[in-house]
Amino acid sequence: MNYDKLNELSIFALRELARRTGVYSPTSKKKDELINEILEIMEGKKEPYLPKTRQGRPPKDYGYSFAEALNPSISRQQPSYQTPILAQNLPTFKYDTDGLICGYVENISPVSACLWIRDNLNFNCIYIPNSIINTFKLKTGDFIHAHLEQEDGQTIVGSVSNINNCPVKKYDKDTRLNYHEIKHILPTKPLDFSKNDLNALGLKKGESIYLYGLNNNNNTKMIINLLNSTEKTKKIYISTVLAEKNVIFLDELDDSVEKFTSTITDTAETAQHIVNLGIERAKRMFERGDDVVVAIDDVKSIMSVDNGEFNVTKNAMSATKNGLNGGSLTLFAIMPNDNSAGLFEKLADHKLSVSGDKFTLLD
C-alpha cells in the first residue's frame, strides 16, 4: 500500500481506514495528513493511537478491503477475506444467562475485529473495539460472552465477561498456547465411538479421515452419525450449502455440536468467513488440550466458494494435528468421487466408503 493507492480512496473511506490504523482524530485532518500518518504507522515509524475508553464505530461498506490495506503482504492470490458488512442495528437475539450474548471472535486485520453471533441458520456480525481485542489478546475462533451496547447509533461489543468458558477474572492471556508452535506427534490414541462397528475401524485422534459415497443426502446423514457417535471430544460441523431441503439434517446433530453453516444463497465471502471461523475455533480448542473433531460437509462445496488458490480449503484440510500438549484435531471430510479435490488426497490417513448405513475401510 503506497501514497497513490491511498489517494484513490474517498475521504470517508480514508478516515475509516485511518481510524482503524490508529490515527488520532482522523476527522480533523486533511487528506494528505491522513495518508502520511497511515503510512507512518503501517511502516512502524509511528505508534498507533490507542483510546483510553471504548471508542469507534463499526466499519461501513465502502467496497474496499481494509484487511488488505492494513497488511501490504496480502494479495488476491493469498488468504484474504473481504471485511463483512456488520450489523448496524441491535438485532433480536436469544440471550444467555445474565443478559449476555455469545459468539465467535474474528480478527479481520491487526486493528479490526468482529463478533459472529448465530441467529438460527445465519450469523450476525458485530464490531469489537480494538481496545477489547488488545486487553484480552483475543484470537479468531475464541468464544466469548459479551454485552452489546449502542454507540453513535451503532451496535458494538461493550464488555466481555467470559472467554472460552473462563471468567475474565480468572483468564490469563499470557499463558495461551499457539497452535502453530505445538509440536505434532504421530497419532496413537484411538477415537472412541458409542458404536462397536465404528470402534472396529481403528481410527485415531489427530487423523484425517475421508468419506466417499454416491448419494449426497446419505453422505450428510452418515457424517453426522459419525460425528455424533464420537465420545469424549469437542465437535464441530461445517457446511456451506444449506437449503430448505437439507436443513432437516441439522436436527440430527447433537446439542453439543458447534455448527458453522451458511446457506446456499449467502455470498462466497460470507461462506469463506464461516468456514475459516469454524477451523480457527477448532484450533483454539486444540490449544487448550481438548480433543476436537471437525466434520466437513463437503469439500467440493467449500472449494466452490473458495478463491482461485483454494486458501480457505487448504487451511481446513491441513488443520489436522495430534499435539504434544495432549490435544488433538481430527478431521472427517466428505470427498468428491471425481479428482476435483485431488490436491488433498495425499493428506488422508484413512478412507471410508459410505454405502447405506455402513462404513468400509478403503485402505
Coordinates of C-alpha atoms in Angstrom, one line a residue:
M1 CA 0.0 0.0 0.0
N2 CA 1.5 3.3 -1.1
Y3 CA 0.6 7.0 -1.2
D4 CA -1.0 6.8 -4.7
K5 CA -3.3 3.8 -3.7
L6 CA -4.4 5.6 -0.6
N7 CA -5.0 8.8 -2.5
E8 CA -7.5 6.9 -4.7
L9 CA -9.8 6.5 -1.7
S10 CA -12.6 8.8 -0.9
I11 CA -12.1 11.0 2.2
F12 CA -14.8 8.9 4.0
A13 CA -13.1 5.6 3.3
L14 CA -9.7 7.1 4.2
R15 CA -11.0 8.4 7.5
E16 CA -12.4 4.9 8.3
L17 CA -9.0 3.3 7.4
A18 CA -7.2 5.9 9.5
R19 CA -9.4 5.2 12.5
R20 CA -8.6 1.5 12.2
T21 CA -4.9 2.1 11.7
G22 CA -4.6 4.2 14.8
V23 CA -4.5 7.7 13.6
Y24 CA -5.6 10.2 16.3
S25 CA -8.8 12.3 15.5
P26 CA -8.9 11.5 11.7
T27 CA -12.0 13.7 11.1
S28 CA -9.9 16.8 12.0
K29 CA -7.2 16.1 9.4
K30 CA -6.8 16.8 5.7
K31 CA -6.5 14.0 3.2
D32 CA -2.7 14.3 2.8
E33 CA -2.2 14.3 6.5
L34 CA -4.3 11.2 6.9
I35 CA -2.3 9.4 4.2
N36 CA 1.0 10.3 5.6
E37 CA 0.1 9.2 9.2
I38 CA -1.4 5.9 7.9
L39 CA 1.8 5.1 6.1
E40 CA 4.0 6.1 9.1
I41 CA 2.0 3.7 11.3
M42 CA 2.0 0.9 8.8
E43 CA 5.8 1.2 8.4
G44 CA 6.4 1.3 12.1
K45 CA 7.7 4.8 12.2
K46 CA 4.8 6.0 14.4
E47 CA 2.9 4.3 17.2
P48 CA -0.8 3.9 16.7
Y49 CA -3.1 5.9 18.9
L50 CA -5.0 3.6 21.4
P51 CA -8.0 5.3 23.0
K52 CA -8.3 5.1 26.8
T53 CA -12.0 4.5 26.6
R54 CA -14.1 2.4 24.3
Q55 CA -14.5 4.3 21.0
G56 CA -15.0 3.7 17.4
R57 CA -17.8 2.7 15.1
P58 CA -18.2 -0.5 13.0
P59 CA -16.8 -0.3 9.5
K60 CA -19.1 0.9 6.8
D61 CA -19.2 -0.9 3.5
Y62 CA -17.0 1.2 1.1
G63 CA -16.4 -1.7 -1.2
Y64 CA -12.7 -1.7 -0.1
S65 CA -10.8 -4.4 1.8
F66 CA -9.5 -2.9 5.0
A67 CA -7.7 -6.1 5.7
E68 CA -5.6 -5.8 2.6
A69 CA -5.0 -2.1 3.2
L70 CA -3.6 -2.8 6.7
N71 CA -1.3 -5.7 5.5
P72 CA 0.5 -5.0 2.3
S73 CA 1.7 -8.6 2.1
I74 CA -1.9 -9.7 1.4
S75 CA -2.9 -10.1 -2.2
R76 CA -5.8 -11.7 -4.0
Q77 CA -3.7 -14.8 -4.5
Q78 CA -3.1 -15.2 -0.8
P79 CA -5.6 -15.8 2.0
S80 CA -7.8 -12.8 2.3
Y81 CA -11.4 -12.1 3.3
Q82 CA -13.4 -9.1 2.5
T83 CA -14.5 -7.1 5.5
P84 CA -18.1 -8.2 6.2
I85 CA -20.8 -5.6 6.5
L86 CA -21.5 -5.5 10.2
A87 CA -24.9 -5.3 11.8
Q88 CA -25.9 -1.6 12.2
N89 CA -28.9 -2.0 14.5
L90 CA -29.3 -4.1 17.6
P91 CA -30.8 -7.5 16.3
T92 CA -33.1 -9.7 18.3
F93 CA -31.1 -12.4 19.9
K94 CA -31.7 -15.2 22.4
Y95 CA -29.7 -14.1 25.4
D96 CA -27.8 -16.4 27.7
T97 CA -27.9 -16.1 31.4
D98 CA -27.4 -12.6 33.0
G99 CA -28.4 -10.9 29.7
L100 CA -25.2 -11.9 27.9
I101 CA -24.8 -12.7 24.2
C102 CA -22.3 -15.2 23.0
G103 CA -20.4 -15.6 19.7
Y104 CA -17.1 -16.1 17.9
V105 CA -14.3 -13.6 17.5
E106 CA -12.8 -13.0 14.1
N107 CA -9.8 -10.7 13.7
I108 CA -10.2 -9.1 10.3
S109 CA -6.9 -7.2 10.5
P110 CA -4.4 -6.0 13.1
V111 CA -6.8 -3.2 14.2
S112 CA -10.2 -4.6 13.2
A113 CA -12.4 -7.4 14.6
C114 CA -16.0 -8.6 14.8
L115 CA -18.1 -11.0 16.8
W116 CA -20.1 -13.6 14.8
I117 CA -23.4 -14.3 16.6
R118 CA -25.5 -17.2 15.5
D119 CA -29.1 -16.3 14.7
N120 CA -30.9 -19.6 13.6
L121 CA -29.2 -20.6 10.3
N122 CA -27.4 -17.3 9.9
F123 CA -24.8 -15.2 11.7
N124 CA -24.9 -11.6 12.6
C125 CA -21.6 -9.7 12.7
I126 CA -21.0 -7.1 15.4
Y127 CA -17.9 -4.8 15.7
I128 CA -15.5 -5.4 18.6
P129 CA -13.5 -2.3 19.6
N130 CA -9.7 -2.8 19.2
S131 CA -9.2 -1.9 22.9
I132 CA -11.1 -5.2 23.9
I133 CA -9.0 -7.3 21.5
N134 CA -5.8 -5.8 22.9
T135 CA -6.8 -6.2 26.5
F136 CA -7.5 -9.9 26.2
K137 CA -5.3 -10.8 23.2
L138 CA -8.4 -12.4 21.6
K139 CA -7.8 -14.7 18.6
T140 CA -10.1 -15.7 15.7
G141 CA -12.2 -18.6 17.0
D142 CA -12.3 -17.5 20.6
F143 CA -15.8 -18.0 22.0
I144 CA -16.8 -15.1 24.3
H145 CA -19.8 -13.9 26.3
A146 CA -20.3 -10.2 25.9
H147 CA -22.7 -7.3 26.5
L148 CA -23.7 -5.3 23.4
E149 CA -24.2 -1.6 23.6
Q150 CA -25.2 1.3 21.3
E151 CA -22.6 3.9 20.4
D152 CA -23.2 6.7 17.9
G153 CA -26.2 4.7 16.7
Q154 CA -24.2 1.6 16.1
T155 CA -24.2 -1.8 17.9
I156 CA -20.8 -2.8 19.3
V157 CA -19.4 -5.2 21.8
G158 CA -19.2 -3.2 25.0
S159 CA -17.7 -5.6 27.5
V160 CA -16.6 -9.2 27.8
S161 CA -17.3 -11.4 30.8
N162 CA -16.2 -14.9 29.7
I163 CA -13.6 -16.2 27.2
N164 CA -13.6 -19.8 26.1
N165 CA -15.7 -20.7 29.2
C166 CA -13.3 -19.0 31.5
P167 CA -14.5 -15.9 33.5
V168 CA -12.3 -12.9 32.6
K169 CA -11.3 -12.5 36.3
K170 CA -9.5 -15.9 36.0
Y171 CA -8.4 -15.6 32.4
D172 CA -4.7 -15.5 31.8
K173 CA -4.0 -14.1 28.4
D174 CA -0.2 -14.6 28.7
T175 CA -0.2 -18.4 29.1
R176 CA -2.1 -19.2 26.0
L177 CA -0.5 -21.8 23.7
N178 CA -0.2 -21.2 19.9
Y179 CA -1.5 -23.9 17.5
H180 CA 1.5 -23.4 15.1
E181 CA 4.0 -23.8 17.9
I182 CA 2.6 -27.0 19.4
K183 CA 4.7 -30.0 18.1
H184 CA 2.8 -32.7 16.2
I185 CA 3.4 -36.3 17.2
L186 CA 2.2 -39.5 15.4
P187 CA -1.4 -40.3 16.5
T188 CA -1.7 -43.2 18.9
K189 CA -4.9 -42.5 20.9
P190 CA -7.9 -44.3 19.5
L191 CA -11.1 -42.4 18.7
D192 CA -13.8 -43.7 21.0
F193 CA -17.2 -44.3 19.5
S194 CA -20.5 -45.3 21.1
K195 CA -20.9 -48.0 18.4
N196 CA -18.7 -51.1 18.3
D197 CA -18.6 -51.3 14.5
L198 CA -17.1 -47.8 14.4
N199 CA -14.5 -48.7 17.0
A200 CA -13.5 -51.7 14.8
L201 CA -12.4 -49.3 12.1
G202 CA -9.3 -48.4 14.1
L203 CA -9.5 -44.6 13.7
K204 CA -7.2 -42.4 15.8
K205 CA -7.4 -38.9 17.3
G206 CA -5.4 -36.5 15.2
E207 CA -6.0 -38.2 11.8
S208 CA -7.6 -37.0 8.5
I209 CA -10.5 -39.4 7.6
Y210 CA -12.1 -39.0 4.2
L211 CA -15.6 -40.3 3.3
Y212 CA -16.7 -41.3 -0.2
G213 CA -20.3 -42.0 -1.2
L214 CA -22.5 -41.7 -4.2
N215 CA -25.6 -40.2 -2.5
N216 CA -25.3 -36.6 -1.2
N217 CA -28.1 -36.9 1.4
N218 CA -26.8 -40.2 2.7
N219 CA -23.3 -38.8 2.9
T220 CA -24.6 -36.0 5.1
K221 CA -26.6 -38.4 7.2
M222 CA -23.6 -40.6 7.7
I223 CA -21.0 -38.0 8.6
I224 CA -23.5 -36.6 11.1
N225 CA -23.9 -40.1 12.6
L226 CA -20.1 -40.5 12.7
L227 CA -19.7 -37.1 14.4
N228 CA -22.5 -37.8 16.9
S229 CA -21.0 -41.2 17.8
T230 CA -17.6 -39.9 18.8
E231 CA -17.1 -39.8 22.6
K232 CA -15.1 -37.6 24.9
T233 CA -14.4 -35.0 22.2
K234 CA -15.5 -31.5 21.2
K235 CA -17.4 -31.4 18.0
I236 CA -17.7 -29.0 15.1
Y237 CA -19.8 -29.3 11.9
I238 CA -19.1 -27.2 8.8
S239 CA -21.3 -26.8 5.8
T240 CA -21.7 -24.1 3.1
V241 CA -24.7 -25.4 1.1
L242 CA -27.7 -25.4 3.4
A243 CA -31.0 -25.1 1.6
E244 CA -34.6 -25.7 2.7
K245 CA -34.5 -29.4 1.7
N246 CA -31.4 -30.3 3.7
V247 CA -31.8 -28.1 6.8
I248 CA -33.6 -31.1 8.4
F249 CA -30.3 -32.9 8.7
L250 CA -29.1 -30.3 11.2
D251 CA -31.8 -31.5 13.6
E252 CA -29.9 -34.8 13.8
L253 CA -26.8 -33.1 15.2
D254 CA -26.2 -33.5 19.0
D255 CA -26.7 -30.3 21.0
S256 CA -23.0 -30.4 21.9
V257 CA -22.0 -29.9 18.3
E258 CA -21.0 -26.4 17.3
K259 CA -22.4 -25.5 13.9
F260 CA -20.6 -23.3 11.3
T261 CA -23.0 -23.2 8.4
S262 CA -24.0 -20.9 5.6
T263 CA -26.9 -21.1 3.2
I264 CA -26.5 -21.7 -0.5
T265 CA -27.8 -18.1 -1.1
D266 CA -25.1 -16.5 1.0
T267 CA -22.2 -14.8 -0.7
A268 CA -18.9 -16.6 -1.3
E269 CA -17.2 -14.2 1.0
T270 CA -19.6 -14.9 3.8
A271 CA -19.1 -18.7 3.3
Q272 CA -15.3 -18.2 3.4
H273 CA -15.5 -16.3 6.7
I274 CA -17.7 -19.0 8.3
V275 CA -15.5 -22.0 7.2
N276 CA -12.4 -20.2 8.4
L277 CA -14.1 -19.3 11.7
G278 CA -15.0 -23.0 12.3
I279 CA -11.5 -24.2 11.6
E280 CA -9.9 -21.5 13.8
R281 CA -12.4 -22.4 16.6
A282 CA -11.1 -26.0 16.4
K283 CA -7.6 -24.7 16.8
R284 CA -8.4 -22.7 19.9
M285 CA -9.9 -25.8 21.4
F286 CA -6.8 -27.8 20.5
E287 CA -4.6 -25.2 22.1
R288 CA -6.3 -25.8 25.4
G289 CA -5.6 -29.5 25.2
D290 CA -9.0 -30.6 24.0
D291 CA -9.7 -33.5 21.6
V292 CA -11.8 -31.9 18.9
V293 CA -13.4 -33.5 15.8
V294 CA -14.3 -31.4 12.8
A295 CA -16.8 -32.7 10.2
I296 CA -16.7 -31.0 6.8
D297 CA -19.8 -31.5 4.6
D298 CA -18.4 -31.4 2.0
V299 CA -15.0 -30.5 0.5
K300 CA -16.2 -29.8 -3.0
S301 CA -18.8 -27.3 -1.8
I302 CA -16.1 -25.4 0.1
M303 CA -13.9 -25.4 -2.9
S304 CA -16.7 -23.9 -4.9
V305 CA -16.9 -20.8 -2.7
D306 CA -13.2 -20.5 -2.3
N307 CA -10.7 -18.3 -4.1
G308 CA -8.7 -19.5 -7.1
E309 CA -5.8 -20.7 -4.9
F310 CA -8.2 -22.6 -2.5
N311 CA -6.7 -21.0 0.5
V312 CA -9.7 -21.5 2.8
T313 CA -9.9 -25.2 1.8
K314 CA -6.2 -25.6 2.3
N315 CA -6.5 -24.1 5.8
A316 CA -9.3 -26.5 6.6
M317 CA -7.8 -29.7 5.2
S318 CA -4.4 -29.1 6.7
A319 CA -5.6 -28.4 10.2
T320 CA -5.4 -32.0 11.5
K321 CA -2.9 -32.3 14.3
N322 CA -2.0 -34.6 17.3
G323 CA -0.3 -32.3 19.8
L324 CA 2.4 -32.8 22.3
N325 CA 0.2 -30.7 24.6
G326 CA -2.3 -33.6 24.8
G327 CA -4.8 -32.1 22.4
S328 CA -5.8 -33.5 19.0
L329 CA -7.7 -32.2 16.0
T330 CA -9.3 -34.9 13.9
L331 CA -10.9 -34.2 10.5
F332 CA -13.9 -36.0 8.9
A333 CA -14.4 -34.8 5.4
I334 CA -16.8 -35.8 2.6
M335 CA -14.8 -36.0 -0.6
P336 CA -15.9 -35.9 -4.2
N337 CA -15.6 -39.1 -6.2
D338 CA -14.0 -37.3 -9.1
N339 CA -10.5 -35.9 -9.0
S340 CA -11.6 -32.3 -8.3
A341 CA -10.1 -32.4 -4.8
G342 CA -7.1 -34.5 -5.8
L343 CA -4.8 -31.9 -4.2
F344 CA -5.8 -33.1 -0.8
E345 CA -5.8 -36.9 -1.3
K346 CA -2.2 -37.2 0.0
L347 CA -3.4 -35.9 3.4
A348 CA -5.7 -38.8 4.1
D349 CA -4.8 -41.2 6.9
H350 CA -7.9 -43.3 6.3
K351 CA -10.5 -43.5 3.5
L352 CA -14.0 -44.8 4.2
S353 CA -16.6 -45.9 1.6
V354 CA -20.1 -45.0 2.5
S355 CA -22.8 -47.4 1.4
G356 CA -26.3 -47.2 3.0
D357 CA -25.7 -47.1 6.8
K358 CA -22.3 -48.8 6.6
F359 CA -18.7 -47.6 6.5
T360 CA -16.0 -49.8 4.9
L361 CA -12.3 -49.1 5.0
L362 CA -10.7 -48.5 1.6
D363 CA -7.1 -48.7 2.8

